Coordinates of C-alpha atoms and ligand atoms in Angstrom, one line a residue:
X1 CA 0.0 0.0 0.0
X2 CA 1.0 3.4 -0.5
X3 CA 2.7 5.8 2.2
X4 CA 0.3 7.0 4.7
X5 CA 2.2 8.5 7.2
X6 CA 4.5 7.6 10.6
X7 CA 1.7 5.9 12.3
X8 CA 0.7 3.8 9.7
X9 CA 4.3 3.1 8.7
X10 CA 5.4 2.8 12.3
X11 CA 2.3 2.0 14.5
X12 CA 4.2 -1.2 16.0
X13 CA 6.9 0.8 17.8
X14 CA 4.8 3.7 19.2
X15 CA 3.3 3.1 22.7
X16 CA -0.2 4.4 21.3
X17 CA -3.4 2.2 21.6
X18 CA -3.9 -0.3 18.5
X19 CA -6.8 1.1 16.9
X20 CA -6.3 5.2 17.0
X21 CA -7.5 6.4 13.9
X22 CA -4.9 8.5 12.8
X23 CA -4.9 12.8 12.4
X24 CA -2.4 12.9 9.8
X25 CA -0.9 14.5 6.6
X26 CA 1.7 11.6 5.4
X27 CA 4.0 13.5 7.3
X28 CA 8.0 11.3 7.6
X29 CA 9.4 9.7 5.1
X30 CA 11.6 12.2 4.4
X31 CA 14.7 12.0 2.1
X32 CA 18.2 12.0 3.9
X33 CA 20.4 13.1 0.8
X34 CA 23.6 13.3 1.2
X35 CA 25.8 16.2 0.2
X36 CA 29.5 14.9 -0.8
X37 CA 30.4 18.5 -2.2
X38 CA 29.9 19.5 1.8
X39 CA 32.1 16.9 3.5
X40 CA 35.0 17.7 0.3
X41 CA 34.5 21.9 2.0
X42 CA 35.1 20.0 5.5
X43 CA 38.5 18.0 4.2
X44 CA 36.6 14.8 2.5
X45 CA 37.3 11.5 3.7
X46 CA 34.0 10.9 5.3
X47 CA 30.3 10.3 4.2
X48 CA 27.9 12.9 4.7
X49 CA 24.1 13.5 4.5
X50 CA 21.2 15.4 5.3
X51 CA 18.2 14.4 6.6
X52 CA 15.5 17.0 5.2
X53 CA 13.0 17.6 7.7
X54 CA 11.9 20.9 6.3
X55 CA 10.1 18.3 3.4
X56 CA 6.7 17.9 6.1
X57 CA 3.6 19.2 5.4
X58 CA 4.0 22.4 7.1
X59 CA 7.9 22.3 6.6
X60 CA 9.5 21.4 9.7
X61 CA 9.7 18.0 11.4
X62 CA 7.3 19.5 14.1
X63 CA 4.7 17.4 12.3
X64 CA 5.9 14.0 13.0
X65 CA 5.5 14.9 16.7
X66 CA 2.1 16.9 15.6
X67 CA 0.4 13.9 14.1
X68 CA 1.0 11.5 17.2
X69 CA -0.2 14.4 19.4
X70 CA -3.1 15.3 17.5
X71 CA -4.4 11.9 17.1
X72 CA -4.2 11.2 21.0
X73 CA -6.1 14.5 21.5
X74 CA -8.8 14.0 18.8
X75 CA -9.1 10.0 20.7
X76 CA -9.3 11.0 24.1
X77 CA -12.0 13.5 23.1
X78 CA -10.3 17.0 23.3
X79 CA -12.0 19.8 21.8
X80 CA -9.2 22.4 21.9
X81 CA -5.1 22.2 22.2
X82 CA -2.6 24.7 22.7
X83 CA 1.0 25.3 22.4
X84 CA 3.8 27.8 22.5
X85 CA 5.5 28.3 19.8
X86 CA 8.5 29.9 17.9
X87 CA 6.8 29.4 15.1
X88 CA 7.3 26.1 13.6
X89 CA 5.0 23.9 16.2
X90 CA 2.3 26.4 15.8
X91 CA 1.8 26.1 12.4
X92 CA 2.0 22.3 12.5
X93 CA -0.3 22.1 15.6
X94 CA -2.6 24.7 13.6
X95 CA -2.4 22.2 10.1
X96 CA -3.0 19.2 12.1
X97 CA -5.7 20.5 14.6
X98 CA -7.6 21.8 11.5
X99 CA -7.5 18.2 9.9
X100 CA -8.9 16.7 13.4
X101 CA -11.4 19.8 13.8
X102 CA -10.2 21.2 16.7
X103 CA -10.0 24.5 17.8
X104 CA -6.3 25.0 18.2
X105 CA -4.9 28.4 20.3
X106 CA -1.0 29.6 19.8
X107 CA 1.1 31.5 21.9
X108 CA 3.8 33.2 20.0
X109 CA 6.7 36.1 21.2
X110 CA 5.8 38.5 19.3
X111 CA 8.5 40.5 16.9
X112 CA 10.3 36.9 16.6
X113 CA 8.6 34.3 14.7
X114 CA 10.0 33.9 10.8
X115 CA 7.4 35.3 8.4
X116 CA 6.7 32.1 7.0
X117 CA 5.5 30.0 10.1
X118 CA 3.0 32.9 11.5
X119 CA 1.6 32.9 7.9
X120 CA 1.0 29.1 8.2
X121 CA -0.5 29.7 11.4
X122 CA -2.8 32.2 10.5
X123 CA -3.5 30.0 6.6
X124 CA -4.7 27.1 9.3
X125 CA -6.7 28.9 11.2
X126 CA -4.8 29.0 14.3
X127 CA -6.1 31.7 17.0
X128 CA -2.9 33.2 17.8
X129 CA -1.9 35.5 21.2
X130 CA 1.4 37.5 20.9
X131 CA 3.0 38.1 24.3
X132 CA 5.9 40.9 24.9
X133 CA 7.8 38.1 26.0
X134 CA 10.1 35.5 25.8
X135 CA 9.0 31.7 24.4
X136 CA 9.9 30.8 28.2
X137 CA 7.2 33.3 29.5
X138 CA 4.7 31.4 27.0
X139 CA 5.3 28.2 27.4
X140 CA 4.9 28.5 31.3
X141 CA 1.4 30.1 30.2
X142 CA 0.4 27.1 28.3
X143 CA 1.8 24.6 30.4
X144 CA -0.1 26.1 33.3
X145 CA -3.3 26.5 31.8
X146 CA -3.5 22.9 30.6
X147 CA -3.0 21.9 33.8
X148 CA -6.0 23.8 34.9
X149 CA -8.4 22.5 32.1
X150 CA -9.1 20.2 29.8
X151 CA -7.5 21.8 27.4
X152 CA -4.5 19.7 25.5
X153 CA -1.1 20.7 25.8
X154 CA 0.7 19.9 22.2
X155 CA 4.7 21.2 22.7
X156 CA 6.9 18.2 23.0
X157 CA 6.5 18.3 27.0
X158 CA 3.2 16.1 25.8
X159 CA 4.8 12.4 25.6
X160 CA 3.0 11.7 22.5
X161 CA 5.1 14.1 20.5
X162 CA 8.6 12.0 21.5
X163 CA 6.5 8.9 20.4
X164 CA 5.9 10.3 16.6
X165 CA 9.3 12.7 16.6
X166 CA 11.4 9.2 17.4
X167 CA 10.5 7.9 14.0
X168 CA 13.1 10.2 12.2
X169 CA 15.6 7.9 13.9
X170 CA 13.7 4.7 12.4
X171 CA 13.8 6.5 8.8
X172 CA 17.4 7.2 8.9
X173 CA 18.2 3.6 10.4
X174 CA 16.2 1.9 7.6
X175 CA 18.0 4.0 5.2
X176 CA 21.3 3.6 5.9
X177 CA 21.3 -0.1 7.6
X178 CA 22.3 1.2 11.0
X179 CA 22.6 4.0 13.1
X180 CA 25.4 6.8 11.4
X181 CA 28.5 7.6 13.8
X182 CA 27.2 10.8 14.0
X183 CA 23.9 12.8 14.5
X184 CA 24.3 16.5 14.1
X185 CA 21.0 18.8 15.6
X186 CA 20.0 21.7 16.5
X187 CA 18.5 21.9 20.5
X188 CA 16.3 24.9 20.9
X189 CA 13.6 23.3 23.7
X190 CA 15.3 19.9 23.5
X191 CA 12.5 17.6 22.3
X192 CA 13.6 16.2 19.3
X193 CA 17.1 15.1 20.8
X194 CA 15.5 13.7 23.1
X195 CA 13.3 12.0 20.6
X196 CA 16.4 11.4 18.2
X197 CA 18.0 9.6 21.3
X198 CA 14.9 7.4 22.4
X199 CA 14.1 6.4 18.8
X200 CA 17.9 5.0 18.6
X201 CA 18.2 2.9 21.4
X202 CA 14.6 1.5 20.6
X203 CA 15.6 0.3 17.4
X204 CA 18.6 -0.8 18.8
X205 CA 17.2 -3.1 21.2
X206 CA 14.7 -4.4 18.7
X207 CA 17.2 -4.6 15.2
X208 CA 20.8 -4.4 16.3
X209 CA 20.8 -0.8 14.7
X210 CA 23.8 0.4 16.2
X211 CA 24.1 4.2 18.1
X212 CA 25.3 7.5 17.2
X213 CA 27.3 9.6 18.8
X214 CA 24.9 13.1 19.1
X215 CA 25.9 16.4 18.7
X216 CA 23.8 18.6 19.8
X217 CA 24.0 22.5 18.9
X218 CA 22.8 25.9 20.2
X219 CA 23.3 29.4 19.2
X220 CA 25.4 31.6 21.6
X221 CA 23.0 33.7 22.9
X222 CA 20.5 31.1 23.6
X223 CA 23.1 28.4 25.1
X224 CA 21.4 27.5 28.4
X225 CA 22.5 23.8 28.2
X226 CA 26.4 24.3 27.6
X227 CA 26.8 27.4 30.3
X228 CA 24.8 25.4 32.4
X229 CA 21.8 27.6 33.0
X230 CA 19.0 29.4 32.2
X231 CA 18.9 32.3 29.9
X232 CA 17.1 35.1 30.7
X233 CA 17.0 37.3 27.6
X234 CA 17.9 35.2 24.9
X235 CA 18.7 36.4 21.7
X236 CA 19.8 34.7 17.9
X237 CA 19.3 35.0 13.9
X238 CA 17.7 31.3 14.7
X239 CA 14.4 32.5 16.5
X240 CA 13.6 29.2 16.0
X241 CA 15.9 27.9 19.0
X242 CA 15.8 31.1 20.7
X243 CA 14.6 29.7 23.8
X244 CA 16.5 29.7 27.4
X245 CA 15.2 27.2 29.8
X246 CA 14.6 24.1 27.1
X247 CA 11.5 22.4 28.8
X248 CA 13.7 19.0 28.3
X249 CA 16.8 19.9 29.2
X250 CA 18.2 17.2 31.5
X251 CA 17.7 14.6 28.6
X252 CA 19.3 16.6 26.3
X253 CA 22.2 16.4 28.0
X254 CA 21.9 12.7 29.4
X255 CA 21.1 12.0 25.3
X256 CA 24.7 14.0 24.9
X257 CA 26.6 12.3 27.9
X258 CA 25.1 8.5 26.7
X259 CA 25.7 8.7 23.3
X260 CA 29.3 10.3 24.2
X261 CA 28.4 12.8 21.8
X262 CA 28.0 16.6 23.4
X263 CA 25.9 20.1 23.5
X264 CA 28.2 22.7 21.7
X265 CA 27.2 26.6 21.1
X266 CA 27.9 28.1 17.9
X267 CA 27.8 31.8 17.2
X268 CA 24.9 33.4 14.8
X269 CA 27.9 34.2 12.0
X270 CA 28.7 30.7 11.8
X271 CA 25.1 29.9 11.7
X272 CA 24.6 31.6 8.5
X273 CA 27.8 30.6 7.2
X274 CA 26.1 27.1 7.2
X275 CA 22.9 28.0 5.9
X276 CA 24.8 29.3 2.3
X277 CA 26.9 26.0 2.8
X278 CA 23.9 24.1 2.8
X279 CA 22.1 26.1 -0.3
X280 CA 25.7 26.0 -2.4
X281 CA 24.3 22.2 -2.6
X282 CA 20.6 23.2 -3.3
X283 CA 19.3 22.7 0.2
X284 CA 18.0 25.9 1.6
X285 CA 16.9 25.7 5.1
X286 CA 16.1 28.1 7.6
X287 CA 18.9 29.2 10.1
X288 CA 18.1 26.9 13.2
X289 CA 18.2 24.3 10.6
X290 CA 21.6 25.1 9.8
X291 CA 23.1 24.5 13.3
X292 CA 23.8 21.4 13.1
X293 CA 26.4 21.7 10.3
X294 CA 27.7 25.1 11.6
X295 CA 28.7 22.6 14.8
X296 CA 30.2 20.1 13.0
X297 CA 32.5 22.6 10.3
X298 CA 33.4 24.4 14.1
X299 CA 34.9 20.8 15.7
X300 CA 36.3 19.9 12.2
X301 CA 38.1 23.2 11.9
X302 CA 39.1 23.4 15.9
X303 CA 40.7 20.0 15.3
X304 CA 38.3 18.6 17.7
X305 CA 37.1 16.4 15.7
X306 CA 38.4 13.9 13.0
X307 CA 35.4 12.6 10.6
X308 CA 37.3 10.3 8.4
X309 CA 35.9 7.2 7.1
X310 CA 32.8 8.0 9.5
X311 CA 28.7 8.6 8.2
X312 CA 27.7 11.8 9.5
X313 CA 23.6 12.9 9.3
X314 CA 23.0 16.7 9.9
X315 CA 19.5 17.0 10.8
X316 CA 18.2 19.9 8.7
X317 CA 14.5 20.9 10.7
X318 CA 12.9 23.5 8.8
X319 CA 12.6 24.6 5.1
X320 CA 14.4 28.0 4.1
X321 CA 11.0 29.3 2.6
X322 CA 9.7 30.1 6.3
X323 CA 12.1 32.8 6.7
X324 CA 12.6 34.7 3.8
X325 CA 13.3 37.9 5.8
X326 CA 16.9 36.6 7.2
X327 CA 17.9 35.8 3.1
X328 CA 16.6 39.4 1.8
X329 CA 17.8 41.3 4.4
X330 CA 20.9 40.6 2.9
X331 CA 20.2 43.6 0.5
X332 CA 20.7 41.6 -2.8
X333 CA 18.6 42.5 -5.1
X334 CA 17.3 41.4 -8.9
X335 CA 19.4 43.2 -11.1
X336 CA 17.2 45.8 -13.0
X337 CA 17.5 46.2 -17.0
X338 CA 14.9 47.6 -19.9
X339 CA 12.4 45.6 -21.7
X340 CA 15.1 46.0 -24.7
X341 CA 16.6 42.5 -26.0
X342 CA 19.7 44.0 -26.9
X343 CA 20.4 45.1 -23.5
X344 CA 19.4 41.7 -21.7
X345 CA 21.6 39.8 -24.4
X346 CA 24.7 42.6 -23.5
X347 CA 24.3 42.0 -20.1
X348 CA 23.7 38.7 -20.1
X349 CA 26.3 37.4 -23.0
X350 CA 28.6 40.1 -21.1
X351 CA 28.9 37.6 -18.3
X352 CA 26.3 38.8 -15.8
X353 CA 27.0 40.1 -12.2
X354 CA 29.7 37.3 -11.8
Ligands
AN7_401 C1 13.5 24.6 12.7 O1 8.3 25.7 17.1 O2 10.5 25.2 19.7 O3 15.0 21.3 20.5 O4 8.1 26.3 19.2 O5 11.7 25.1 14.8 O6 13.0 20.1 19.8 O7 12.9 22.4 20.5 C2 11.0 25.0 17.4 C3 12.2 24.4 17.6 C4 15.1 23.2 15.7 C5 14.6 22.9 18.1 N1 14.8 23.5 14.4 O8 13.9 21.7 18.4 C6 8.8 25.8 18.3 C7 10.1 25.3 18.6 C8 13.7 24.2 14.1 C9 12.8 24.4 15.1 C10 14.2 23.4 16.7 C11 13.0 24.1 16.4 P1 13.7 21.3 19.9

């Protein structure tokens, strides 16, 4: 039968009851690519790939978690869910709550969500509440209030988000025949390495898959989990991970100490260094989604690290195309020339703007 999505392609290793009917969008089965022209830039002499989460319905691998969550809500007979958000989960929560038909609220810091994911919120029908605040601030809203009502929490603090968000591991495992040596991710609230981690020793147990060492990466000004507390104001081009006090923090870094990988910060420069890396080989993602390679080029470079002969996977978690601000703030522009052939053909035929 044709692809229908994680919990139709995964059911037997999620701790879900056997006959949920699924909320989904075919979300997973994403490709991992892999991008030799990358790992020649880092020196060569390993294997390298991406594993393009930003290829979801709603562009970010928030929907493998969103569709587990959503289905458990919709089951146990929720009529609304809510979440905080830097953007991505609220547009997947607002997707998938639409496709259940429940009424789904948002809680957003307002002035930092990419363009892109407030626009899929709002396209979903989301109802969405901007607070002067930090993600932090909102998320201890949300939390707070579910705890109060019936209403269903649907950030990765709700268990059935790790049980959908594992799968990726499964995907990559299936692909390559075991685990890589390396997993290379982002950590903004510290769900999906947490996921990433579980999902790995699951399939270990059950196939002999192997594990990875993880590497898990933040941006300097939102590094709560490598200076070893909580960030009050924090602040990065990635708004995605801009988030201080990561609601699963201790397992990130018992996912980093078990897998003898580690939690590394990496400035906002290096970030977006990444970022063009990644495009030069025709994957744009947005800047968050580049952290993982700008932490892996920073251990290469610092001699830290020595990746020959190993299989590297850089988790990529959004699509570039939800935030086209940080790419045309840049200031380059379409170069501007007459409806006149002979003056396209000149400029053109006179070697361009290279
Ligand atoms: C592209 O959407 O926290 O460490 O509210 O959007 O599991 O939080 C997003 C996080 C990485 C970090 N990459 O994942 C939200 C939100 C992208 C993201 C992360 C996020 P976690």
């Amino acid at each position: 039968m044709s692809y229908q999505g994680i919990i139709h392609r995964y059911h037997e290793f999620m701790d879900l009851p056997p006959a949920v009917q699924p909320i989904t969008l075919y979300e997973g089965n994403t490709p991992l690519i892999p991008v030799p022209a990358i790992a020649d830039n880092l020196g060569g002499g390993f294997e390298l790939y991406v594993k393009y989460e930003g290829l979801n319905p709603t562009g970010s691998f928030k929907d493998r978690g969103m569709t587990t969550a959503m289905t458990m809500a919709k089951h146990n007979g929720k009529k609304t869910v809510i979440c905080a958000s830097t953007g991505n989960t609220a547009a997947s929560a607002a997707a998938y709550a639409s496709r259940a038909g429940l009424r789904a609220i948002v809680m957003i810091p307002e002035g930092k969500v990419a363009a892109g994911k407030l626009a899929g919120a709002v396209a979903y029908g989301a109802e969405i509440i901007q607070i002067p605040g930090s993600f932090d601030d909102a998320l201890s809203f949300v939390v707070e209030i579910s705890q109060k009502s019936e209403i269903e929490l649907v950030n990765s603090l709700n268990p059935y988000r790790m049980e959908g968000q594992k799968t990726a591991s499964f995907e990559i495992c299936d692909e390559l025949g075991s685990a890589p040596d390396w997993l290379c991710l982002p950590v903004g609230n510290a769900g999906n390495i947490t996921a990433y981690w579980m999902g790995f020793k699951q399939y270990n147990r059950i196939k002999n898959t192997g594990l990875p060492h993880i590497l898990g990466v933040q941006a300097e000004g939102a590094a709560p989990l490598v200076i070893g507390h909580t960030v009050e104001h924090p602040e990065t081009v990635a708004t995605a991970i801009r988030i201080g006090n990561p609601a699963r923090g201790e397992q990130a870094l018992m996912a980093a100490e078990e897998s003898k990988g580690r939690i590394i910060a990496v400035s906002d420069e290096k970030i977006l260094a990444a970022q063009k890396l990644l495009a030069s080989s025709g994957i744009w993602v947005e800047p968050a989604s580049a952290a993982g390679l700008a932490g892996l080029t920073d251990r290469i470079k610092n001699n830290s690290f020595d990746p020959k002969g190993k299989r590297i996977v850089l988790v990529c978690t959004g699509h570039g195309m939800k935030d086209p601000d940080i790419i045309i703030s840049r200031g380059i522009k379409p170069v501007r020339l007459p409806v006149d052939f002979d003056k396209v053909a000149e400029y053109i035929l006179g070697g361009g703007n290279r």
